Amino acid sequence: MKTTKVMASEQSIDKFDGDLLVYSVCEPVNGEKSIKCDPIVEKEVINAFQLGDFSGKEGQTLLLYPNESQKSIMLSKRVLVVGVGKLVDKLGKIDIYNLREQFRKVGGTIALISEKVKAQKIMISVPNFEDVLLNNLTSADIAECLAEGILLGDYRFLKYKKEKKDEPDYKGLSEVKFYLEKGSKTTISLIRKAIKLGFVSAQSACQARDMANEPGNGWRASDFASYAQDLANKYNFKCTVIDKEKMVELKMGGILAVNKGSDEPPKMVILEYVPKLPKRFGDTKNIDTILLVGKGITFDSGGICLKQPSGMENMKYDMCGGAATLALMQAVGQESPENISVVAIVPATDNLTGGSAMKPGDIICHYNGITSEIVNTDAEGRLILADALAYGVETFKPVCVVDIATLTGAVIMGLGHHYSAVLGNNDKLINQLQEAAKRAGEPLWQLPLGKDYTKQIESKVADIKNTGGKSAGTITAAAYLEKFVKDTPWAHIDIAGTAWEFTEKSYIPKGASGIGTRTFLEFIRSWNW
Ligand code: BES
Ligand code: MN
Ligand code: ZN
């Protein structure tokens, strides 16, 4: 994976002789006739403002080329001015979630323009909006979101593009410097910490994208296992891979059934992070453990209930939950939080149609003994998650468990590509996840659960069945999972609509969005149960 150097710089702007120097300019709120910006580019921006070419609106850009006389005060090859949009609404209200998103989008726009002009070394002037935003969003917060947006926006998946084109390739950004404008209350060391937060979070989301963008023949269950093993070596995690033999021994009937149509063996990949004991906690027993479970179907053909061919290639993304979960562990390794243990489980297999494949009407028995009638072999995600949840809850006794999965097409009908769905048995957990998700710009919409929905998955011949009929498909899928977590506070996140084709924004590329990783990271960073 490419690494971009990201740093806070004390070098003053006029000494920067790289490819692109960037300013962020906000939009005046109540139709003021002035625009606030840096003195170096002030004249030109005001000129453009008066002509009506640039007003600081979100997504607007102005690319300037310093002339001979300006070169005495500016060595940068180019100057980019990016619109942030409004900092406050008409009533003067500040929405920090929206602002974080605005600055991430500015970051994404910076990456897009950098690609256009093939800029590799860039410098960002961290804007000083402290007089308007006060302590709601500090310059350090802004730097964090800018860094995150730039690195998320600079992502490309080009591994399989081998043919060389005529024009020289753009290799992406090599160096991103942040310069803190004078007069800010923030210090350079706070900026340094902030951009590190943005860097770690973007880098792990890009890891998730890398895994998820791999096609079905490029990323198999065993690849999840070796990825986890590598992380374990690097960060001292415990890694356990439950293989097929062990699954048989443990009676994990769900994942085994899904795997039956495949020649590729299944894996249940487990990573455990335990913090080094700071004295004040006394004993590891006092540290909360959270469990995260991600669906790792490396390709979903639908099985015997075969999907239609059109769009089936997208089912290579059916492991985005697993990707988000393991990529998160990379960030956990880097940040080593001291107040929380994290266990990540990815049940992984493909869902194919071989001669031994499970069939509609088959009855399987899950890890916890619950029997299930297979009505549709394409409802496979819940089968592998059920075993992982039951095993994880029993083995690790977490204070809470969250699973994430591209689980149902129905969630796209309900919420489209802009919200992921969240469901669960504990409102406190759901609220905390929603808060983390808002901070990350990956919003969650809660759907209900309850006995009327659970009734839809009652079976005449087994304890439950694996589909709940046409209506409320996202809810009945969650109702299935609920059976496997006992009383543990649990939440389920359905990312079928957002794992790819997520809302179009500057820092989200085509293909896998990497959704979930940053939400989990925010959740852990603000852990407080
Ligand atoms: N992986 C799919 C869900 C999916 C669909 C993800 C579209 C992304 C886009 C899942 O395994 C599935 O096939 N679900 C079925 C369940 C049904 C048979 C009850 C679905 O949603 O159609
Ligand atoms: Mn399916
Ligand atoms: Zn699936």
Coordinates of C-alpha atoms and ligand atoms in Angstrom, one line a residue:
M1 CA 0.0 0.0 0.0
K2 CA 1.2 3.5 -0.9
T3 CA 2.1 5.7 2.0
T4 CA 1.8 9.4 1.8
K5 CA 3.9 11.5 4.1
V6 CA 1.7 13.7 6.1
M7 CA 3.1 16.3 8.5
A8 CA 2.5 19.5 10.3
S9 CA 5.0 22.0 9.0
E10 CA 6.4 25.2 10.6
Q11 CA 7.9 26.2 7.3
S12 CA 6.2 29.4 6.2
I13 CA 4.0 29.4 3.2
D14 CA 6.2 31.7 1.1
K15 CA 9.1 29.1 1.3
F16 CA 6.9 26.2 0.0
D17 CA 8.1 25.4 -3.5
G18 CA 5.9 22.3 -4.1
D19 CA 3.2 21.6 -6.6
L20 CA 0.1 23.0 -5.0
L21 CA -0.7 25.4 -2.1
V22 CA -4.2 25.1 -0.8
Y23 CA -6.6 27.6 1.0
S24 CA -10.1 26.9 2.2
V25 CA -12.6 29.7 2.0
C26 CA -16.0 29.7 3.5
E27 CA -19.3 31.1 2.1
P28 CA -20.7 34.2 3.6
V29 CA -23.8 33.4 5.6
N30 CA -26.3 36.2 5.3
G31 CA -25.4 37.5 1.9
E32 CA -22.5 39.6 3.1
K33 CA -20.6 41.2 0.3
S34 CA -17.2 40.2 1.7
I35 CA -15.2 37.0 1.7
K36 CA -12.7 36.1 4.3
C37 CA -9.4 34.7 3.0
D38 CA -5.7 34.7 3.3
P39 CA -3.9 38.0 2.3
I40 CA -1.7 36.2 -0.2
V41 CA -4.5 35.3 -2.5
E42 CA -7.0 37.9 -1.3
K43 CA -7.0 40.1 -4.3
E44 CA -7.7 37.3 -6.8
V45 CA -10.3 35.6 -4.7
I46 CA -12.1 38.9 -4.1
N47 CA -12.0 39.6 -7.8
A48 CA -13.5 36.2 -8.6
F49 CA -16.1 36.8 -5.8
Q50 CA -17.2 40.1 -7.3
L51 CA -17.4 38.6 -10.8
G52 CA -19.6 35.9 -9.3
D53 CA -17.2 33.1 -10.3
F54 CA -16.4 31.9 -6.8
S55 CA -18.5 32.3 -3.6
G56 CA -17.0 29.8 -1.2
K57 CA -19.8 27.3 -1.8
E58 CA -19.1 23.7 -1.1
G59 CA -17.2 22.0 -3.9
Q60 CA -16.2 25.2 -5.7
T61 CA -12.6 25.6 -6.7
L62 CA -10.3 28.3 -8.1
L63 CA -6.9 27.3 -9.5
L64 CA -4.4 30.1 -9.7
Y65 CA -0.9 30.4 -11.1
P66 CA 1.4 32.9 -9.4
N67 CA 2.8 35.4 -11.8
E68 CA 6.4 36.7 -12.0
S69 CA 5.8 39.5 -9.5
Q70 CA 4.1 37.2 -7.0
K71 CA 7.0 34.7 -7.1
S72 CA 8.9 36.9 -4.6
I73 CA 6.3 36.0 -2.0
M74 CA 5.2 32.6 -3.3
L75 CA 7.2 29.7 -4.7
S76 CA 4.4 27.2 -5.1
K77 CA 3.7 26.2 -8.7
R78 CA 0.0 26.5 -8.2
V79 CA -2.5 27.8 -5.7
L80 CA -5.9 26.2 -5.1
V81 CA -8.7 27.8 -3.3
V82 CA -11.5 25.5 -2.2
G83 CA -15.0 26.4 -1.1
V84 CA -16.1 25.1 2.3
G85 CA -19.7 26.2 2.2
K86 CA -21.4 27.9 5.2
L87 CA -19.9 27.5 8.7
V88 CA -23.1 28.3 10.4
D89 CA -26.8 28.3 9.3
K90 CA -29.0 31.3 8.9
L91 CA -29.9 31.3 12.6
G92 CA -26.2 31.2 13.6
K93 CA -26.3 27.5 14.6
I94 CA -23.2 25.3 14.3
D95 CA -23.5 21.7 13.3
I96 CA -20.2 20.0 14.0
Y97 CA -21.1 16.8 12.2
N98 CA -21.9 18.7 9.1
L99 CA -18.8 20.8 9.5
R100 CA -16.6 17.7 9.9
E101 CA -18.1 16.4 6.7
Q102 CA -17.6 19.7 4.9
F103 CA -13.9 19.7 5.6
R104 CA -13.5 16.0 4.7
K105 CA -15.1 17.0 1.4
V106 CA -12.7 19.9 1.0
G107 CA -10.0 17.3 1.5
G108 CA -11.5 15.0 -1.2
T109 CA -11.7 18.0 -3.6
I110 CA -8.0 18.7 -2.9
A111 CA -7.1 15.1 -3.8
L112 CA -9.2 15.3 -7.0
I113 CA -7.6 18.6 -8.2
S114 CA -4.2 17.2 -7.3
E115 CA -4.8 14.3 -9.6
K116 CA -5.9 16.6 -12.4
V117 CA -2.8 18.7 -12.3
K118 CA -0.6 15.7 -11.2
A119 CA 0.5 17.5 -8.0
Q120 CA 2.4 15.3 -5.6
K121 CA 3.8 17.6 -3.0
I122 CA 1.1 19.9 -1.6
M123 CA 0.7 22.2 1.4
I124 CA -2.5 23.0 3.1
S125 CA -3.1 26.2 5.0
V126 CA -5.2 25.2 8.0
P127 CA -7.8 27.9 8.0
N128 CA -8.5 29.9 11.2
F129 CA -12.2 30.1 11.7
E130 CA -11.9 30.3 15.5
D131 CA -13.8 33.6 15.7
V132 CA -16.9 32.0 14.2
L133 CA -16.6 28.4 15.4
L134 CA -15.2 29.0 18.9
N135 CA -14.5 25.7 20.6
N136 CA -17.1 23.8 18.7
L137 CA -14.7 22.8 16.0
T138 CA -11.0 23.8 16.6
S139 CA -8.4 24.3 13.9
A140 CA -7.0 21.0 15.0
D141 CA -10.4 19.3 14.3
I142 CA -10.4 21.0 10.9
A143 CA -6.9 19.7 10.2
E144 CA -8.0 16.2 11.2
C145 CA -10.9 16.2 8.8
L146 CA -8.9 17.8 6.0
A147 CA -6.2 15.1 6.3
E148 CA -8.7 12.4 6.5
G149 CA -10.6 13.7 3.4
I150 CA -7.4 14.1 1.4
L151 CA -6.1 10.6 2.1
L152 CA -9.5 9.0 1.5
G153 CA -9.9 11.0 -1.7
D154 CA -6.3 10.1 -2.9
Y155 CA -7.3 6.4 -3.0
R156 CA -7.2 4.4 -6.3
F157 CA -7.5 0.7 -6.9
L158 CA -5.2 0.1 -9.8
K159 CA -3.6 -3.2 -9.0
Y160 CA -5.0 -5.0 -12.0
K161 CA -4.5 -2.1 -14.5
K162 CA -1.3 -3.3 -16.2
E163 CA -1.5 -1.7 -19.6
K164 CA 0.5 1.5 -19.8
K165 CA -1.1 4.6 -21.3
D166 CA 0.7 7.3 -23.2
E167 CA 0.6 9.9 -20.5
P168 CA 2.7 9.3 -17.5
D169 CA 0.9 7.7 -14.6
Y170 CA -0.1 9.8 -11.6
K171 CA 1.1 8.0 -8.5
G172 CA -1.0 10.1 -6.1
L173 CA 0.2 12.4 -3.3
S174 CA 3.6 11.8 -1.9
E175 CA 3.7 14.6 0.7
V176 CA 1.0 16.6 2.4
K177 CA 2.1 19.4 4.7
F178 CA -0.2 21.3 7.0
Y179 CA 0.6 24.9 7.9
L180 CA -1.1 26.6 10.8
E181 CA -1.9 30.1 10.1
K182 CA -0.6 32.7 12.5
G183 CA -2.8 34.0 15.2
S184 CA -4.5 30.6 15.9
K185 CA -5.1 29.5 19.4
T186 CA -4.2 25.9 18.4
T187 CA -0.6 24.8 18.7
I188 CA 1.5 22.9 16.1
S189 CA 1.6 19.9 18.4
L190 CA -2.2 19.7 18.6
I191 CA -2.2 19.9 14.8
R192 CA 0.3 17.1 14.7
K193 CA -1.9 14.9 16.9
A194 CA -5.0 15.8 14.9
I195 CA -3.6 14.9 11.5
K196 CA -2.3 11.6 12.9
L197 CA -6.0 10.8 13.9
G198 CA -7.1 11.6 10.3
F199 CA -4.2 9.7 8.8
V200 CA -4.8 6.5 10.9
S201 CA -8.5 6.5 10.2
A202 CA -8.2 7.1 6.5
Q203 CA -5.4 4.6 6.1
S204 CA -7.4 1.8 7.8
A205 CA -10.5 2.7 5.7
C206 CA -8.3 2.4 2.6
Q207 CA -7.1 -1.0 3.8
A208 CA -10.8 -2.1 3.9
R209 CA -11.2 -0.7 0.4
D210 CA -8.2 -2.7 -0.8
M211 CA -9.6 -5.9 0.5
A212 CA -13.1 -5.3 -0.7
N213 CA -12.1 -4.2 -4.2
E214 CA -10.3 -7.5 -4.8
P215 CA -12.5 -9.8 -7.0
G216 CA -13.8 -13.2 -5.8
N217 CA -10.7 -14.9 -7.3
G218 CA -8.3 -12.4 -5.6
W219 CA -9.6 -12.5 -2.1
R220 CA -10.6 -15.8 -0.5
A221 CA -11.4 -16.9 3.0
S222 CA -7.7 -17.9 3.4
D223 CA -6.7 -14.3 2.5
F224 CA -8.7 -13.0 5.5
A225 CA -6.8 -15.5 7.6
S226 CA -3.4 -14.4 6.3
Y227 CA -4.3 -10.7 6.6
A228 CA -5.2 -11.2 10.2
Q229 CA -2.1 -13.2 10.9
D230 CA 0.0 -10.4 9.5
L231 CA -1.7 -7.9 11.7
A232 CA -1.2 -10.1 14.7
N233 CA 2.5 -10.4 14.0
K234 CA 2.8 -6.6 13.6
Y235 CA 0.8 -5.5 16.6
N236 CA 1.0 -8.4 19.0
F237 CA -2.6 -9.5 18.7
K238 CA -3.7 -13.0 19.3
C239 CA -4.9 -14.6 16.0
T240 CA -7.0 -17.8 15.9
V241 CA -8.2 -19.3 12.6
I242 CA -10.9 -21.9 13.0
D243 CA -10.6 -24.1 10.0
K244 CA -13.2 -26.5 8.5
E245 CA -12.2 -29.5 10.6
K246 CA -12.5 -27.5 13.8
M247 CA -15.8 -26.1 12.6
V248 CA -17.1 -29.6 12.3
E249 CA -15.9 -30.4 15.8
L250 CA -17.5 -27.2 17.2
K251 CA -20.8 -27.9 15.2
M252 CA -20.8 -24.6 13.4
G253 CA -23.6 -25.8 11.1
G254 CA -24.3 -22.4 9.5
I255 CA -21.0 -21.6 8.0
L256 CA -20.4 -25.2 7.1
A257 CA -23.7 -25.3 5.2
V258 CA -23.0 -22.2 3.2
N259 CA -19.5 -23.5 2.3
K260 CA -20.9 -26.9 1.1
G261 CA -21.2 -25.7 -2.5
S262 CA -17.6 -24.5 -2.7
D263 CA -14.2 -26.1 -3.2
E264 CA -12.6 -23.4 -1.2
P265 CA -12.4 -24.1 2.6
P266 CA -14.1 -21.7 5.0
K267 CA -12.3 -19.9 7.8
M268 CA -13.5 -18.2 11.0
V269 CA -10.8 -15.6 11.6
I270 CA -10.4 -14.2 15.1
L271 CA -8.2 -11.3 16.3
E272 CA -7.9 -10.3 19.9
Y273 CA -6.4 -7.0 21.1
V274 CA -5.9 -6.6 24.9
P275 CA -4.3 -3.4 26.1
K276 CA -1.1 -3.5 28.2
L277 CA -2.2 -3.0 31.7
P278 CA -2.0 0.5 32.9
K279 CA -1.7 0.3 36.7
R280 CA -4.8 2.3 37.5
F281 CA -7.0 -0.5 36.0
G282 CA -5.5 -3.0 38.4
D283 CA -6.6 -6.1 36.5
T284 CA -7.4 -7.0 32.9
K285 CA -10.7 -8.3 34.2
N286 CA -11.8 -4.7 34.8
I287 CA -11.3 -3.8 31.1
D288 CA -14.4 -4.0 28.9
T289 CA -14.2 -6.3 25.9
I290 CA -16.2 -5.4 22.8
L291 CA -16.8 -7.9 20.0
L292 CA -17.1 -7.0 16.4
V293 CA -18.3 -9.4 13.8
G294 CA -18.1 -8.8 10.0
K295 CA -19.7 -10.8 7.2
G296 CA -17.0 -12.3 5.0
I297 CA -18.7 -13.8 2.0
T298 CA -16.0 -13.5 -0.6
F299 CA -18.5 -14.1 -3.4
D300 CA -22.2 -14.5 -3.2
S301 CA -23.7 -16.3 -6.2
G302 CA -26.9 -17.0 -4.2
G303 CA -26.1 -20.7 -4.1
I304 CA -28.8 -23.1 -5.5
C305 CA -31.2 -20.1 -5.4
L306 CA -28.9 -18.5 -7.9
K307 CA -28.9 -14.7 -8.4
Q308 CA -29.6 -13.3 -11.8
P309 CA -26.5 -12.6 -13.8
S310 CA -27.0 -8.9 -14.3
G311 CA -25.0 -7.2 -11.5
M312 CA -23.9 -10.5 -10.0
E313 CA -20.3 -9.3 -10.3
N314 CA -21.0 -6.9 -7.5
M315 CA -21.3 -9.8 -5.1
K316 CA -17.5 -9.7 -4.8
Y317 CA -18.3 -6.9 -2.3
D318 CA -20.2 -9.2 0.0
M319 CA -17.2 -9.3 2.3
C320 CA -17.2 -5.5 3.0
G321 CA -18.3 -6.1 6.6
G322 CA -15.4 -8.5 7.2
A323 CA -13.0 -6.0 5.5
A324 CA -14.2 -3.2 7.7
T325 CA -13.8 -5.3 10.8
L326 CA -10.2 -6.4 10.1
A327 CA -9.1 -3.0 8.8
L328 CA -10.3 -1.5 12.0
M329 CA -7.8 -3.8 13.8
Q330 CA -5.0 -2.1 11.9
A331 CA -6.0 1.2 13.5
V332 CA -6.5 -0.4 16.9
G333 CA -2.9 -1.8 16.6
Q334 CA -1.6 1.7 15.8
E335 CA -3.5 3.5 18.5
S336 CA -3.5 0.8 21.2
P337 CA -6.4 2.2 23.2
E338 CA -5.8 1.5 26.9
N339 CA -9.3 1.2 28.2
I340 CA -10.8 -1.4 26.0
S341 CA -10.2 -4.9 24.6
V342 CA -11.3 -5.6 21.1
V343 CA -12.2 -8.9 19.5
A344 CA -12.8 -9.1 15.8
I345 CA -14.4 -12.1 14.1
V346 CA -14.8 -12.7 10.4
P347 CA -16.6 -15.8 9.3
A348 CA -15.5 -16.2 5.7
T349 CA -16.5 -18.4 2.8
D350 CA -18.0 -18.0 -0.7
N351 CA -21.5 -19.0 -1.5
L352 CA -21.5 -21.2 -4.6
T353 CA -23.5 -24.0 -6.3
G354 CA -21.3 -27.1 -6.2
G355 CA -22.7 -30.6 -6.2
S356 CA -22.9 -30.7 -2.4
A357 CA -24.4 -27.3 -2.0
M358 CA -27.1 -26.8 0.6
K359 CA -30.6 -26.8 -0.8
P360 CA -33.9 -25.1 0.0
G361 CA -35.7 -27.3 2.5
D362 CA -32.5 -28.5 4.2
I363 CA -32.4 -28.1 7.9
I364 CA -29.2 -27.1 9.6
C365 CA -28.1 -26.8 13.2
H366 CA -26.2 -23.7 14.4
Y367 CA -23.3 -23.5 16.9
N368 CA -25.7 -22.8 19.8
G369 CA -28.0 -25.7 18.9
I370 CA -30.8 -23.7 17.2
T371 CA -32.1 -25.5 14.1
S372 CA -32.9 -23.6 11.0
E373 CA -34.9 -24.4 7.9
I374 CA -33.2 -23.2 4.7
V375 CA -35.9 -21.5 2.6
N376 CA -33.5 -19.6 0.4
T377 CA -29.9 -20.4 -0.1
D378 CA -29.2 -16.7 -1.0
A379 CA -30.0 -15.7 2.6
E380 CA -26.5 -17.0 3.6
G381 CA -25.1 -14.0 5.4
R382 CA -27.2 -14.6 8.5
L383 CA -26.2 -18.3 8.6
I384 CA -22.5 -17.6 8.9
L385 CA -23.0 -14.6 11.2
A386 CA -25.2 -16.6 13.5
D387 CA -22.4 -19.1 14.3
A388 CA -19.9 -16.3 14.7
L389 CA -22.1 -14.4 17.1
A390 CA -23.0 -17.4 19.2
Y391 CA -19.4 -18.5 19.4
G392 CA -18.1 -15.0 20.1
V393 CA -20.6 -14.1 22.8
E394 CA -20.0 -17.4 24.6
T395 CA -16.2 -17.4 24.2
F396 CA -15.4 -13.7 24.9
K397 CA -18.3 -12.6 27.1
P398 CA -18.1 -9.1 25.7
V399 CA -20.0 -6.1 27.2
C400 CA -21.4 -5.5 23.8
V401 CA -21.3 -7.0 20.3
V402 CA -21.7 -5.2 16.9
D403 CA -22.0 -7.0 13.6
I404 CA -21.7 -5.4 10.2
A405 CA -22.8 -7.0 7.0
T406 CA -23.9 -6.4 3.4
L407 CA -27.0 -8.4 4.5
T408 CA -30.1 -7.5 2.6
G409 CA -31.1 -6.0 -0.8
A410 CA -34.2 -4.7 1.1
V411 CA -32.1 -2.0 2.9
I412 CA -31.5 -0.4 -0.5
M413 CA -35.2 -0.2 -1.1
G414 CA -35.7 1.4 2.3
L415 CA -32.7 3.7 2.7
G416 CA -31.0 3.9 -0.7
H417 CA -27.3 4.5 -0.7
H418 CA -27.1 7.3 1.8
Y419 CA -27.8 5.7 5.2
S420 CA -26.8 2.3 6.6
A421 CA -29.4 0.6 8.8
V422 CA -28.9 -0.1 12.4
L423 CA -31.0 -2.5 14.6
G424 CA -30.4 -4.0 18.0
N425 CA -31.5 -4.9 21.4
N426 CA -29.9 -2.0 23.3
D427 CA -30.6 1.7 22.8
K428 CA -27.6 3.0 24.6
L429 CA -25.3 1.0 22.2
I430 CA -27.3 2.1 19.2
N431 CA -27.1 5.7 20.3
Q432 CA -23.3 5.5 20.8
L433 CA -22.9 3.9 17.3
Q434 CA -25.1 6.6 15.7
E435 CA -23.0 9.3 17.3
A436 CA -19.7 7.7 16.1
A437 CA -21.2 7.2 12.7
K438 CA -22.3 10.8 12.4
R439 CA -18.8 12.0 13.4
A440 CA -17.4 9.7 10.6
G441 CA -19.9 10.9 8.0
E442 CA -21.4 7.4 7.7
P443 CA -24.8 7.9 9.1
L444 CA -27.0 5.1 10.6
W445 CA -30.8 5.0 10.5
Q446 CA -32.5 2.8 13.2
L447 CA -35.1 0.3 12.2
P448 CA -37.3 -1.5 14.7
L449 CA -37.3 -5.1 15.9
G450 CA -39.9 -7.0 17.9
K451 CA -42.0 -10.1 18.3
D452 CA -44.2 -9.4 15.4
Y453 CA -41.2 -9.4 13.1
T454 CA -39.7 -12.4 14.8
K455 CA -42.9 -14.3 14.1
Q456 CA -42.1 -14.0 10.4
I457 CA -39.1 -16.3 10.8
E458 CA -41.0 -19.1 12.6
S459 CA -40.7 -22.4 10.9
K460 CA -43.1 -25.4 10.9
V461 CA -40.3 -27.9 10.8
A462 CA -37.3 -26.3 12.7
D463 CA -36.8 -23.7 15.4
I464 CA -36.5 -20.9 12.8
K465 CA -36.3 -20.4 9.0
N466 CA -33.7 -18.3 7.2
T467 CA -36.1 -15.9 5.4
G468 CA -39.1 -13.9 6.7
G469 CA -41.1 -13.4 3.5
K470 CA -41.3 -10.4 1.2
S471 CA -41.9 -7.7 3.8
A472 CA -39.4 -6.1 6.1
G473 CA -36.4 -8.1 4.8
T474 CA -33.8 -6.1 6.6
I475 CA -35.7 -6.4 9.9
T476 CA -36.3 -10.1 9.7
A477 CA -32.7 -10.7 8.8
A478 CA -31.7 -8.9 12.0
A479 CA -34.4 -10.8 14.0
Y480 CA -32.6 -14.0 12.9
L481 CA -29.3 -12.7 14.3
E482 CA -30.9 -11.6 17.5
K483 CA -31.5 -15.2 18.4
F484 CA -27.8 -15.8 18.7
V485 CA -26.6 -13.0 21.1
K486 CA -28.5 -14.0 24.3
D487 CA -28.7 -11.0 26.6
T488 CA -25.6 -9.3 25.4
P489 CA -26.2 -5.7 24.2
W490 CA -26.1 -6.1 20.5
A491 CA -26.4 -4.0 17.3
H492 CA -26.4 -5.0 13.7
I493 CA -25.4 -2.7 10.9
D494 CA -26.6 -3.4 7.4
I495 CA -24.3 -1.9 4.8
A496 CA -25.7 -3.5 1.6
G497 CA -26.6 0.0 0.3
T498 CA -23.5 1.8 1.3
A499 CA -20.5 -0.6 1.0
W500 CA -20.2 0.5 -2.6
E501 CA -22.1 3.1 -4.6
F502 CA -22.2 5.1 -1.3
T503 CA -23.4 8.7 -1.7
E504 CA -21.4 10.5 -4.3
K505 CA -18.9 12.7 -2.5
S506 CA -15.4 13.9 -3.3
Y507 CA -13.6 11.6 -0.9
I508 CA -15.5 8.4 -1.8
P509 CA -14.1 6.7 -4.9
K510 CA -15.9 4.3 -7.3
G511 CA -16.0 0.8 -5.9
A512 CA -15.7 -0.1 -2.3
S513 CA -16.4 2.8 0.1
G514 CA -14.6 1.3 3.1
I515 CA -17.7 2.1 5.2
G516 CA -17.8 1.0 8.8
T517 CA -14.1 1.1 9.6
R518 CA -14.1 4.8 10.6
T519 CA -17.4 4.5 12.5
F520 CA -15.9 1.6 14.5
L521 CA -12.8 3.6 15.1
E522 CA -14.8 6.7 16.4
F523 CA -16.8 4.3 18.6
I524 CA -13.6 3.0 20.1
R525 CA -11.9 6.3 20.5
S526 CA -14.8 7.6 22.5
W527 CA -15.4 4.4 24.4
N528 CA -17.4 5.1 27.6
W529 CA -19.8 2.4 28.6
Ligands
BES1 N1 -25.4 -10.3 -0.1 C1 -26.8 -10.3 -0.3 C2 -27.4 -8.9 0.0 C3 -27.1 -7.8 -1.0 C4 -28.0 -7.6 -2.0 C5 -26.1 -7.0 -0.8 C6 -27.8 -6.5 -2.9 C7 -25.8 -6.0 -1.6 C8 -26.7 -5.7 -2.7 C9 -27.5 -11.3 0.6 O1 -26.8 -12.4 0.9 C10 -28.8 -11.7 0.0 O2 -28.7 -12.3 -1.1 N2 -29.9 -11.4 0.6 C11 -31.1 -11.7 0.0 C12 -32.0 -12.3 1.1 C13 -33.3 -12.9 0.7 C14 -33.1 -14.1 -0.2 C15 -34.1 -13.2 1.9 C16 -31.8 -10.5 -0.5 O3 -31.6 -9.4 0.1 O4 -32.3 -10.5 -1.6
MN2 MN -27.1 -13.9 -0.6
ZN3 ZN -24.7 -12.3 0.7

